[in-house]
Coordinates of C-alpha atoms in Angstrom, one line a residue:
Chain A
M30 CA -3.3 10.6 61.9
P31 CA -2.4 14.2 60.7
G32 CA -0.2 16.1 62.9
D33 CA 0.7 13.1 65.1
G34 CA 4.5 13.7 64.6
I35 CA 7.2 13.2 67.2
P36 CA 6.7 16.8 68.9
S37 CA 10.0 18.5 68.2
G38 CA 9.8 22.2 67.5
G39 CA 6.3 22.1 65.9
D40 CA 5.4 21.8 62.3
T41 CA 7.5 23.4 59.7
W42 CA 6.0 26.7 58.6
G43 CA 2.8 25.7 61.0
I44 CA 2.1 23.1 58.2
S45 CA 2.1 19.5 59.2
G46 CA 4.0 17.1 57.3
S47 CA 1.1 15.1 55.8
T48 CA -1.1 18.3 54.7
F49 CA 2.0 19.7 52.7
L50 CA 2.5 16.5 51.0
L51 CA -0.8 16.3 50.0
S52 CA -1.0 19.7 48.7
Y53 CA 2.5 19.5 47.1
G54 CA 1.3 16.3 45.4
L55 CA -1.6 18.1 44.0
I56 CA 0.4 20.9 42.7
I57 CA 2.7 18.6 40.8
V58 CA -0.3 17.1 39.4
V59 CA -2.1 20.1 38.4
V60 CA 1.2 22.1 37.0
G61 CA 2.0 18.7 35.2
V62 CA -1.0 18.9 33.6
L63 CA -1.9 22.4 32.9
V64 CA 1.6 23.2 31.6
P65 CA 1.6 20.6 28.5
L66 CA -2.1 21.8 27.7
A67 CA -0.8 25.4 27.7
Q68 CA 2.0 24.4 25.5
M69 CA -0.2 22.6 23.3
A70 CA -2.5 25.6 23.0
M71 CA 0.4 27.6 22.2
R72 CA 1.5 25.6 19.4
R73 CA -1.8 24.6 18.0
G74 CA -1.7 26.7 14.7
S75 CA -4.8 27.5 12.4
G76 CA -5.3 26.8 8.9
D77 CA -7.1 24.3 6.8
P78 CA -5.3 20.9 7.0
A79 CA -6.9 19.6 3.8
A80 CA -5.8 22.5 1.7
L81 CA -2.1 22.5 3.2
A82 CA -1.8 18.5 2.7
A83 CA -2.7 19.1 -1.0
R84 CA 0.0 21.5 -1.2
I85 CA 2.7 20.2 0.9
E86 CA 2.5 16.6 -0.8
R87 CA 4.0 18.2 -3.7
H88 CA 7.1 18.6 -2.1
P89 CA 7.9 15.5 -0.4
G90 CA 11.0 16.6 1.2
D91 CA 9.1 19.0 3.2
V92 CA 6.8 16.4 4.5
A93 CA 10.0 14.4 5.4
F94 CA 11.6 17.3 7.1
L95 CA 8.3 17.9 9.2
T96 CA 8.1 14.3 10.2
G97 CA 12.0 13.5 10.8
G98 CA 13.8 16.8 10.5
P99 CA 17.2 16.7 8.3
N100 CA 17.7 12.8 8.7
G101 CA 14.3 12.3 7.6
A102 CA 14.8 14.5 4.3
V103 CA 17.7 12.7 3.4
L104 CA 16.5 9.7 3.6
S105 CA 13.2 10.5 1.7
A106 CA 15.6 11.8 -1.2
I107 CA 17.6 8.8 -0.9
G108 CA 14.3 6.7 -1.2
A109 CA 13.4 8.6 -4.3
L110 CA 16.9 7.9 -6.0
R111 CA 16.8 4.5 -5.2
T112 CA 13.4 4.2 -7.0
A113 CA 14.8 6.0 -9.9
G114 CA 17.4 3.5 -10.2
V115 CA 20.2 6.0 -9.9
V116 CA 21.4 4.7 -6.6
R117 CA 22.2 1.3 -5.1
A118 CA 22.8 0.0 -1.7
S119 CA 26.2 0.1 -0.4
S120 CA 27.7 -0.3 3.2
L121 CA 28.9 1.8 5.9
G122 CA 25.9 4.3 5.8
R123 CA 26.6 5.0 2.3
V124 CA 24.8 4.8 -0.8
Q125 CA 26.3 4.0 -4.3
V126 CA 25.5 6.4 -7.0
V127 CA 25.0 4.4 -10.4
G128 CA 23.5 7.1 -12.7
P129 CA 22.6 10.7 -13.0
V130 CA 19.9 12.5 -11.3
P131 CA 16.6 12.0 -13.1
R132 CA 14.7 14.7 -14.9
G133 CA 12.2 16.4 -12.9
A134 CA 14.1 15.5 -9.6
G135 CA 13.9 18.4 -7.0
R136 CA 16.7 20.4 -5.5
L137 CA 17.0 18.3 -2.4
D138 CA 17.4 15.2 -4.7
H139 CA 19.9 16.9 -6.6
A140 CA 21.9 17.9 -3.3
V141 CA 21.6 14.3 -2.0
H142 CA 22.7 13.0 -5.3
S143 CA 25.6 15.0 -5.4
A144 CA 26.7 14.6 -1.9
A145 CA 26.4 10.5 -2.1
A146 CA 28.4 10.6 -5.3
R147 CA 31.3 12.3 -3.3
G148 CA 31.0 9.3 -1.0
M149 CA 29.4 10.9 2.0
T150 CA 27.5 8.9 4.7
R151 CA 23.9 9.4 5.7
G152 CA 24.8 11.7 8.7
Q153 CA 27.4 13.6 7.1
M154 CA 24.9 14.4 3.9
A155 CA 22.6 16.0 6.5
R156 CA 25.6 18.3 7.1
D157 CA 26.7 19.2 3.6
P158 CA 26.2 22.4 2.8
R159 CA 24.3 22.4 -0.4
V160 CA 21.8 19.8 1.5
V161 CA 21.5 22.3 4.3
A162 CA 20.5 25.0 2.2
E163 CA 17.9 22.9 1.0
L164 CA 16.7 22.0 4.6
E165 CA 16.8 25.6 5.5
A166 CA 14.3 26.5 2.6
S167 CA 12.5 23.5 3.6
A168 CA 12.3 24.8 7.3
D169 CA 11.2 28.4 6.0
R170 CA 8.4 27.3 3.8
L171 CA 7.1 25.0 6.9
L172 CA 7.4 28.1 9.1
A173 CA 5.4 30.3 6.6
G174 CA 3.0 27.6 6.5
G175 CA 2.3 27.4 9.9
L176 CA 3.3 23.7 10.1
V177 CA 6.3 24.1 12.7
S178 CA 6.6 26.7 15.4
S179 CA 8.9 29.8 15.0
P180 CA 11.9 29.9 17.6
G181 CA 10.2 32.4 19.3
N182 CA 7.2 30.4 20.1
R183 CA 9.1 27.3 21.2
A184 CA 10.9 29.5 23.5
G185 CA 7.6 30.7 24.8
Q186 CA 6.5 27.3 25.3
R187 CA 9.9 26.0 27.2
L188 CA 9.1 29.0 29.5
L189 CA 6.0 27.8 30.4
G190 CA 8.3 24.4 31.6
L191 CA 9.7 26.6 34.3
A192 CA 6.7 26.6 36.3
M193 CA 7.6 22.8 37.0
V194 CA 11.2 24.2 37.8
A195 CA 9.3 26.7 40.6
V196 CA 7.3 23.5 42.1
F197 CA 10.8 21.8 42.3
G198 CA 12.7 25.0 43.9
F199 CA 9.4 25.3 46.4
G200 CA 9.6 21.5 47.4
V201 CA 13.6 22.2 48.0
I202 CA 13.1 25.3 50.1
R203 CA 10.4 23.1 51.9
L204 CA 13.2 20.1 52.1
V205 CA 15.4 22.6 53.8
A206 CA 13.3 24.2 56.1
G207 CA 12.0 20.6 57.4
S208 CA 15.9 19.3 57.9
A209 CA 16.7 22.2 59.9
N210 CA 13.5 21.6 61.9
N211 CA 14.7 17.9 62.4
R212 CA 11.6 16.9 60.8
P213 CA 11.2 13.8 58.8
V214 CA 11.7 14.5 55.0
G215 CA 11.7 11.2 53.5
F216 CA 8.3 11.2 51.5
L217 CA 8.8 14.8 50.6
V218 CA 12.3 13.7 48.9
L219 CA 10.1 11.1 46.9
L220 CA 8.1 13.7 45.8
V221 CA 10.6 16.3 44.6
V222 CA 12.8 13.7 42.6
P223 CA 10.3 13.7 39.9
T224 CA 9.7 17.2 39.6
V225 CA 13.1 17.2 38.3
F226 CA 12.4 14.9 35.4
L227 CA 9.1 16.4 34.9
S228 CA 10.9 19.9 34.6
I229 CA 13.4 18.5 32.0
A230 CA 10.6 16.8 29.9
L231 CA 8.2 20.0 29.9
I232 CA 11.2 22.3 28.8
A233 CA 12.9 20.1 26.4
A234 CA 10.2 18.2 24.9
V235 CA 8.7 20.9 22.9
P236 CA 8.2 19.5 19.4
R237 CA 8.6 21.6 16.2
R238 CA 5.4 20.7 14.8
T239 CA 2.5 22.7 15.3
G240 CA -0.9 21.3 15.9
L241 CA -1.7 22.3 12.5
G242 CA 1.4 20.3 11.3
R243 CA 0.1 17.4 12.9
R244 CA -3.2 17.5 11.8
V245 CA -1.7 18.1 8.0
L246 CA 0.2 14.9 8.5
Q247 CA -2.7 12.9 9.6
Q248 CA -4.5 14.1 6.5
L249 CA -1.5 13.0 4.3
R250 CA -1.3 9.6 6.0
G251 CA -4.8 8.8 5.0
R252 CA -4.5 10.4 1.3
W253 CA -1.5 8.4 0.9
A254 CA -2.6 4.6 2.7
V255 CA -1.7 3.3 -0.6
L256 CA 1.9 4.1 0.1
R257 CA 2.2 2.6 3.4
P258 CA 5.1 -0.1 3.3
S259 CA 3.0 -2.7 4.9
A260 CA 0.8 -2.6 2.1
G261 CA 3.3 -3.7 -0.3
P262 CA 3.2 -0.6 -3.1
A263 CA 4.6 -1.2 -6.1
W264 CA 7.9 1.2 -6.1
A265 CA 8.1 1.6 -9.8
T266 CA 4.4 2.4 -10.2
Y267 CA 4.4 5.2 -7.7
G268 CA 7.6 6.6 -9.0
P269 CA 10.3 8.6 -6.9
A270 CA 8.2 11.0 -5.7
G271 CA 5.9 8.3 -4.4
A272 CA 8.6 6.7 -2.8
A273 CA 9.7 10.2 -1.1
L274 CA 6.5 10.6 0.2
S275 CA 6.2 6.7 1.7
V276 CA 9.4 7.7 3.4
A277 CA 8.4 10.9 4.4
L278 CA 5.1 9.7 5.8
F279 CA 5.7 6.3 6.9
G280 CA 9.5 6.0 8.0
T281 CA 12.3 3.9 7.8
G282 CA 10.1 0.7 7.0
A283 CA 9.6 2.1 3.3
I284 CA 13.3 1.7 2.8
M285 CA 13.2 -1.6 4.2
A286 CA 10.5 -2.5 1.7
M287 CA 11.8 -0.7 -1.2
D288 CA 15.6 -2.3 -0.7
P289 CA 16.4 -4.3 2.4
N290 CA 20.0 -4.4 1.6
M291 CA 20.1 -0.6 1.2
A292 CA 18.3 -0.2 4.7
I293 CA 21.0 -2.4 6.3
G294 CA 23.5 -0.6 4.4
L295 CA 22.4 2.8 5.6
H296 CA 22.3 1.3 9.4
L297 CA 18.7 1.7 9.4
V298 CA 17.7 -1.6 10.5
N299 CA 19.8 -2.0 14.2
T300 CA 16.9 -0.1 16.0
G301 CA 13.5 -1.7 15.8
G302 CA 10.0 -0.5 15.8
G303 CA 8.6 2.0 13.0
G304 CA 9.8 5.6 12.7
W305 CA 13.0 7.3 12.6
S306 CA 16.2 5.7 14.0
G307 CA 19.1 7.6 15.5
N308 CA 17.8 11.1 15.7
G309 CA 14.9 10.7 18.6
W310 CA 12.1 11.8 16.3
S311 CA 9.1 9.6 16.9
N312 CA 6.9 8.8 14.0
S313 CA 3.4 8.9 15.9
S314 CA 1.9 6.7 13.1
S315 CA 3.1 3.1 13.6
C316 CA 2.4 0.3 11.4
S317 CA -0.8 -1.0 11.3
S318 CA -1.5 -4.2 9.7
S319 CA -3.0 -3.8 6.0
S320 CA -6.5 -4.9 5.5
S321 CA -5.3 -6.9 2.3
S322 CA -4.7 -10.4 3.3
S323 CA -2.6 -11.2 -0.3
C324 CA 0.8 -10.9 -0.1
G325 CA 2.4 -7.8 -1.8
G326 CA 5.5 -8.2 -3.4
G327 CA 8.9 -7.6 -1.8
G328 CA 9.2 -7.4 2.2
S329 CA 6.4 -5.9 3.8
S330 CA 7.6 -5.2 7.3
C331 CA 7.3 -1.9 8.6
G332 CA 10.2 -0.5 10.4
G333 CA 13.4 -2.5 11.4
G334 CA 13.5 -5.7 13.4
G335 CA 14.3 -7.7 10.6
G336 CA 12.4 -9.9 8.1
G337 CA 8.9 -10.5 8.8
G338 CA 5.9 -9.7 6.3
C339 CA 4.9 -12.3 3.7
G340 CA 7.4 -14.8 2.8
G341 CA 8.3 -15.0 -1.0
Chain B
M24 CA -28.8 -10.8 -21.3
M25 CA -25.1 -10.4 -19.8
P26 CA -24.6 -9.9 -16.3
I27 CA -22.4 -6.6 -17.3
E28 CA -22.8 -4.6 -20.4
D29 CA -20.8 -1.9 -21.9
R30 CA -18.3 -1.6 -19.2
G31 CA -15.5 -0.8 -21.4
V32 CA -12.2 -1.1 -20.8
G33 CA -10.8 -2.1 -16.9
I34 CA -7.5 -3.5 -15.3
G35 CA -7.3 -5.9 -12.2
W36 CA -7.3 -4.5 -8.7
R37 CA -4.0 -5.5 -7.0
P38 CA -2.8 -3.6 -3.5
E39 CA 0.3 -2.8 -5.1
I40 CA -1.1 -0.6 -7.8
R41 CA -4.4 0.4 -6.1
G42 CA -3.5 4.0 -6.1
V43 CA -3.4 4.1 -9.8
V44 CA -6.3 1.8 -10.6
E45 CA -8.6 3.7 -8.0
E46 CA -7.5 7.0 -9.7
L47 CA -8.8 6.1 -13.2
P48 CA -11.5 8.7 -13.6
G49 CA -13.4 6.6 -16.5
L50 CA -13.1 3.2 -14.6
R51 CA -16.5 1.1 -14.8
F52 CA -15.4 -2.2 -13.6
T53 CA -12.5 -4.1 -12.2
E54 CA -11.6 -7.4 -10.9
V55 CA -10.2 -8.5 -7.5
V56 CA -9.1 -12.1 -6.5
A57 CA -11.7 -13.8 -4.7
E58 CA -9.4 -15.7 -2.1
S59 CA -8.3 -12.3 -0.9
L60 CA -11.3 -11.0 0.4
P61 CA -12.3 -11.5 4.0
P62 CA -15.4 -13.9 3.8
A63 CA -17.1 -11.8 6.7
G64 CA -15.9 -8.3 5.3
P65 CA -14.9 -5.6 5.5
V66 CA -14.4 -4.7 2.0
P67 CA -10.9 -3.9 1.7
D68 CA -9.9 0.2 1.7
G69 CA -9.9 1.3 -1.8
L70 CA -12.5 -1.3 -3.1
S71 CA -15.1 0.3 -0.9
E72 CA -14.2 3.5 -2.6
L73 CA -14.7 2.2 -6.1
L74 CA -18.2 0.3 -5.1
A75 CA -19.0 4.0 -3.6
R76 CA -18.4 5.4 -7.0
G77 CA -20.6 2.7 -8.7
V78 CA -17.5 0.8 -10.0
T79 CA -18.5 -3.0 -10.7
V80 CA -16.0 -5.3 -8.8
I81 CA -15.9 -9.0 -9.9
P82 CA -14.5 -11.6 -7.4
H83 CA -11.8 -13.9 -9.6
G84 CA -11.3 -17.1 -7.9
V85 CA -8.2 -19.2 -8.2
R86 CA -8.4 -22.0 -5.8
L87 CA -11.7 -23.9 -6.5
S88 CA -10.1 -26.6 -8.9
L89 CA -13.0 -26.9 -10.9
G90 CA -11.5 -29.1 -13.2
G91 CA -10.0 -31.4 -10.6
A92 CA -11.1 -35.1 -10.2
D93 CA -12.0 -34.2 -6.6
P94 CA -15.5 -32.9 -6.0
V95 CA -15.4 -29.2 -5.5
E96 CA -15.1 -28.3 -1.7
P97 CA -18.1 -26.6 -0.5
G98 CA -16.1 -24.2 2.0
R99 CA -14.5 -22.9 -1.0
V100 CA -17.7 -22.4 -3.0
A101 CA -19.3 -20.8 0.1
R102 CA -16.3 -18.2 0.5
L103 CA -16.6 -17.4 -3.5
A104 CA -20.3 -16.6 -2.9
A105 CA -19.8 -14.8 0.1
G106 CA -17.4 -12.6 -2.0
A107 CA -19.9 -12.0 -4.4
E108 CA -22.4 -10.8 -1.8
L109 CA -19.8 -8.8 -0.1
L110 CA -19.1 -6.7 -3.2
G111 CA -22.3 -6.8 -4.6
A112 CA -20.9 -8.5 -7.8
P113 CA -23.1 -9.1 -10.7
L114 CA -21.1 -12.4 -11.3
V115 CA -18.3 -14.2 -10.5
S116 CA -15.4 -16.1 -12.2
E117 CA -13.1 -19.1 -11.8
H118 CA -10.8 -21.2 -13.9
I119 CA -11.1 -24.4 -16.3
A120 CA -8.1 -25.8 -14.4
F121 CA -7.0 -27.9 -11.1
V122 CA -4.8 -26.6 -8.7
R123 CA -4.7 -29.8 -6.2
G124 CA -4.7 -33.5 -6.4
G125 CA -3.8 -36.6 -4.5
G126 CA -3.8 -34.4 -1.4
L127 CA -1.4 -32.1 -2.7
E128 CA -1.4 -28.6 -3.9
A129 CA 0.2 -27.5 -6.9
G130 CA 0.5 -23.5 -6.1
H131 CA -0.9 -22.6 -9.7
L132 CA -3.0 -23.3 -12.3
L133 CA -2.6 -26.6 -14.2
P134 CA -4.2 -27.7 -17.4
I135 CA -7.0 -30.3 -17.3
P136 CA -6.6 -33.3 -19.7
R137 CA -9.2 -32.8 -22.3
T138 CA -11.1 -36.3 -22.1
A139 CA -14.7 -37.3 -21.6
D140 CA -14.1 -38.3 -18.1
S141 CA -12.3 -34.8 -17.2
L142 CA -15.0 -33.0 -19.1
D143 CA -17.7 -34.8 -17.1
A144 CA -15.7 -34.3 -13.8
L145 CA -15.6 -30.6 -14.7
V146 CA -19.3 -30.3 -15.6
D147 CA -20.4 -31.9 -12.3
N148 CA -17.9 -29.3 -10.4
V149 CA -19.2 -26.2 -12.4
N150 CA -22.9 -27.4 -11.5
A151 CA -22.3 -28.2 -7.9
T152 CA -20.7 -24.6 -7.8
Q153 CA -23.4 -22.7 -9.6
A154 CA -26.0 -24.4 -7.2
E155 CA -24.5 -22.4 -4.5
L156 CA -24.0 -19.2 -6.2
P157 CA -26.1 -16.0 -6.1
V158 CA -24.9 -15.0 -9.2
P159 CA -23.9 -16.1 -12.6
L160 CA -20.2 -17.8 -13.1
A161 CA -17.7 -17.3 -15.9
L162 CA -15.0 -19.8 -16.8
E163 CA -11.8 -19.0 -17.9
P164 CA -9.8 -21.5 -19.8
I165 CA -6.0 -21.3 -19.2
A166 CA -2.7 -21.4 -21.3
A167 CA -0.9 -24.7 -21.2
L168 CA 2.6 -24.9 -22.4
F169 CA 2.0 -28.4 -23.3
D170 CA -0.9 -30.8 -24.3
W171 CA -1.6 -33.8 -22.2
P172 CA -0.9 -37.1 -24.0
D173 CA -4.2 -38.4 -23.7
N174 CA -6.2 -35.4 -25.3
D175 CA -8.9 -36.5 -27.5
I176 CA -11.3 -33.7 -27.7
D177 CA -10.4 -30.3 -29.4
E178 CA -9.9 -27.1 -27.0
A179 CA -12.7 -25.3 -28.6
D180 CA -14.9 -28.2 -28.7
F181 CA -14.1 -29.0 -25.0
I182 CA -14.8 -25.5 -23.7
T183 CA -18.1 -25.1 -25.7
E184 CA -19.3 -28.4 -24.7
A185 CA -18.5 -27.3 -21.0
L186 CA -20.3 -24.2 -21.2
D187 CA -23.2 -26.1 -23.0
R188 CA -23.6 -28.7 -20.4
T189 CA -23.4 -26.0 -17.6
G190 CA -24.9 -22.7 -18.7
A191 CA -22.1 -21.3 -17.3
L192 CA -20.5 -18.0 -19.4
L193 CA -16.9 -17.7 -20.7
L194 CA -14.4 -15.3 -19.4
L195 CA -12.1 -15.3 -22.5
D196 CA -8.4 -14.9 -22.0
I197 CA -7.1 -13.6 -25.2
A198 CA -3.6 -13.5 -24.1
N199 CA -4.1 -17.4 -23.3
V200 CA -5.8 -17.9 -26.9
Y201 CA -2.7 -16.4 -28.3
A202 CA -0.5 -18.0 -26.1
N203 CA -1.8 -21.7 -27.0
A204 CA -1.9 -21.0 -30.6
R205 CA 1.7 -19.6 -30.6
N206 CA 3.2 -22.6 -28.7
R207 CA 1.4 -24.9 -31.1
D208 CA 1.9 -23.1 -34.3
Q209 CA -1.9 -22.7 -34.7
D210 CA -4.2 -20.1 -36.0
P211 CA -5.7 -18.0 -33.0
L212 CA -8.3 -16.6 -35.2
A213 CA -9.6 -20.1 -36.4
F214 CA -9.9 -20.9 -32.7
L215 CA -11.9 -17.6 -31.7
D216 CA -14.1 -18.2 -34.6
R217 CA -15.1 -21.8 -33.0
L218 CA -15.9 -20.3 -29.9
P219 CA -19.4 -19.4 -28.7
L220 CA -18.5 -15.5 -28.7
E221 CA -21.9 -14.8 -27.5
R222 CA -21.3 -16.2 -24.1
V223 CA -18.5 -14.2 -23.4
A224 CA -19.0 -12.3 -20.1
Y225 CA -15.7 -10.4 -20.2
V226 CA -12.3 -10.6 -21.3
H227 CA -8.5 -10.9 -20.0
V228 CA -6.0 -9.2 -21.7
A229 CA -2.3 -9.6 -20.5
G230 CA 1.3 -9.6 -21.4
G231 CA 4.0 -12.4 -21.6
S232 CA 7.5 -12.9 -22.8
E233 CA 9.8 -15.4 -25.1
G234 CA 11.7 -17.9 -23.4
D235 CA 13.2 -21.2 -24.4
G236 CA 11.5 -21.0 -27.6
L237 CA 8.1 -20.6 -26.3
Y238 CA 5.7 -18.0 -25.4
H239 CA 5.0 -17.6 -21.8
D240 CA 1.7 -15.7 -20.6
T241 CA 3.5 -14.4 -17.7
H242 CA 0.6 -11.2 -16.8
T243 CA 4.0 -9.6 -15.9
D244 CA 5.1 -8.0 -19.1
P245 CA 3.6 -5.5 -21.4
T246 CA 0.8 -6.5 -23.7
P247 CA 2.6 -7.2 -27.0
P248 CA 1.1 -5.7 -30.1
A249 CA 0.0 -9.4 -31.5
V250 CA -2.4 -9.5 -28.4
F251 CA -4.0 -6.0 -29.4
D252 CA -4.4 -7.4 -32.8
L253 CA -6.1 -10.2 -31.7
V254 CA -8.2 -8.2 -29.6
R255 CA -9.2 -6.1 -32.6
E256 CA -10.1 -9.3 -34.6
L257 CA -12.6 -10.4 -31.7
C258 CA -14.1 -7.0 -31.5
A259 CA -14.9 -7.1 -35.3
R260 CA -16.5 -10.5 -34.4
H261 CA -18.5 -9.9 -31.3
R262 CA -17.5 -6.9 -29.3
P263 CA -17.5 -8.2 -25.6
P264 CA -19.1 -6.0 -23.0
A265 CA -15.8 -5.7 -20.7
L266 CA -12.2 -6.1 -21.3
M267 CA -9.5 -6.2 -18.2
L268 CA -5.9 -5.5 -18.5
E269 CA -4.6 -8.2 -15.9
R270 CA -1.1 -7.6 -14.5
D271 CA 0.3 -9.6 -11.6
G272 CA 3.7 -8.4 -10.9
H273 CA 6.7 -6.4 -12.1
Y274 CA 4.6 -3.3 -12.1
P275 CA 6.1 -0.9 -14.4
P276 CA 5.4 3.0 -14.0
A277 CA 1.9 4.4 -13.6
A278 CA 2.2 6.2 -16.8
D279 CA 2.9 3.2 -18.6
L280 CA -0.1 1.3 -17.3
R281 CA -2.5 4.2 -18.3
A282 CA -0.7 3.9 -21.7
E283 CA -1.3 0.2 -21.7
L284 CA -5.0 0.8 -21.0
D285 CA -5.4 3.5 -23.5
A286 CA -4.2 1.2 -26.2
L287 CA -6.7 -1.3 -25.1
A288 CA -9.4 1.2 -25.3
D289 CA -8.3 2.3 -28.9
A290 CA -8.2 -1.5 -30.1
T291 CA -11.6 -2.1 -28.7
G292 CA -13.2 1.2 -29.8
Y293 CA -14.3 2.0 -26.1
P294 CA -13.7 5.1 -24.3
K295 CA -10.4 5.7 -22.7
V296 CA -10.6 5.3 -18.9
T297 CA -7.8 7.3 -18.0
A298 CA -9.5 10.7 -18.7
T299 CA -12.3 12.4 -17.3
E300 CA -13.8 13.1 -20.8
P301 CA -14.1 9.9 -22.8
A302 CA -12.0 10.2 -25.8
R303 CA -13.7 8.6 -28.8

């Protein structure tokens, strides 16, 4: 029964242990729900997703940067160059350059091609100054379009996460007071510990994309369903731009589908599942099974995890 | 009255290139492999959009084995019929070929011997099939790299008699006509002239390649000029209601596919389907 503790100096602050636990738990839940909601509202963004999608799809590198950051953008350029036949599978995180950049290639493609020709690994390419310059231009365009949050906006979202830190602090104060009062604090510890992780999550997990950016990506994945790797698109038919867009929208599975050896050589295959490997971005659109039951050409599995797809 | 009229030129719908097929502004008909359709639906993505646009989609069967010695399997016929209903198709097509025998699957289309017995078997199978189909059936003769030694009926006669005895229509594969004539050193025009061209429901056009002194009707190569010439000759005699580019693999850049479609339009006199304004 509440309040039936071992009498010893009375309840801390005059509030019984069970009452405090209940209230504290409620506070955690409320803050844990309200803060993310407030963060989402802060990054919502406004604009016409369909119109923006139609504009951004002409710059697959920007789309790739939106979904997968610098690594994503580099990979989409590699996909384009592979489809153009000017790079080939290699090993140790590299690709081999076998031809000049094709006509009509974008600036990012040029930069990645040059970096590859100098023997850089995928990771090194993302740090190459020429590539970085193109990525910064991408970031600027995405910011101007309202598809990513400004640094100030993200800082504001993180500040909201401090509310959970306050909850943590409040719990610690109660813990200290309770111990000093020789009251049992075991259950309270069980509640305070999660607030540490919640605080970290709410402060750290602030995405760069705005709500508008997410809606634009939804539009794009719908418009370009034909490029879904699991549907087995004919890469030569859709060309380098199509390949870049497929990598941008559907992740490493596209590289796996267009050239499994290159995916292995680029160290894309060790991590399982769809989306980006190695840099923590999760691609929210995972592989759904294609409605077509005929086997498209080439490996049709989405994401790493070995072969799969249709045999032969 | 043919099931489809004046549909012009089209290209086979394949998942690998469906983005290109679905974007053709002037497309008025296409074809899909019947066995790739889920019998109870739904219509695959992309095809549903084409249907909504008023494009005719024809299911093309490949596994019925109408030319086989065994009676055609009712389940397979039912599946073809279901495909026709699913797509609201005005006709379906299949092959004069066999794909299984003695309990073994060949895995692809094989030519049947041109004998009286095999003609009887074919006619029986086609009649049994047509009895269960809600729409007319068009039969496609296939290319053969060799002839069976016991062939005693001429190919044009064989096809004509099969059509006469069943009332089925003809899916004329002009690339097969070219391939067969070329590999036997015969005149493709003489062959064309002996076919009932007024029974042609639609036409397949495809590419092939040389290998080992033979011409292989691969469907994975660009259509050669000689086949376009044959298309022109065919249209001069009796222009078919629809002609379809059949590409099954090794797909080229989209621009090449569109150029090939335009070349087909030019050879037939039908409007180009790659432009919104029909170019004549």
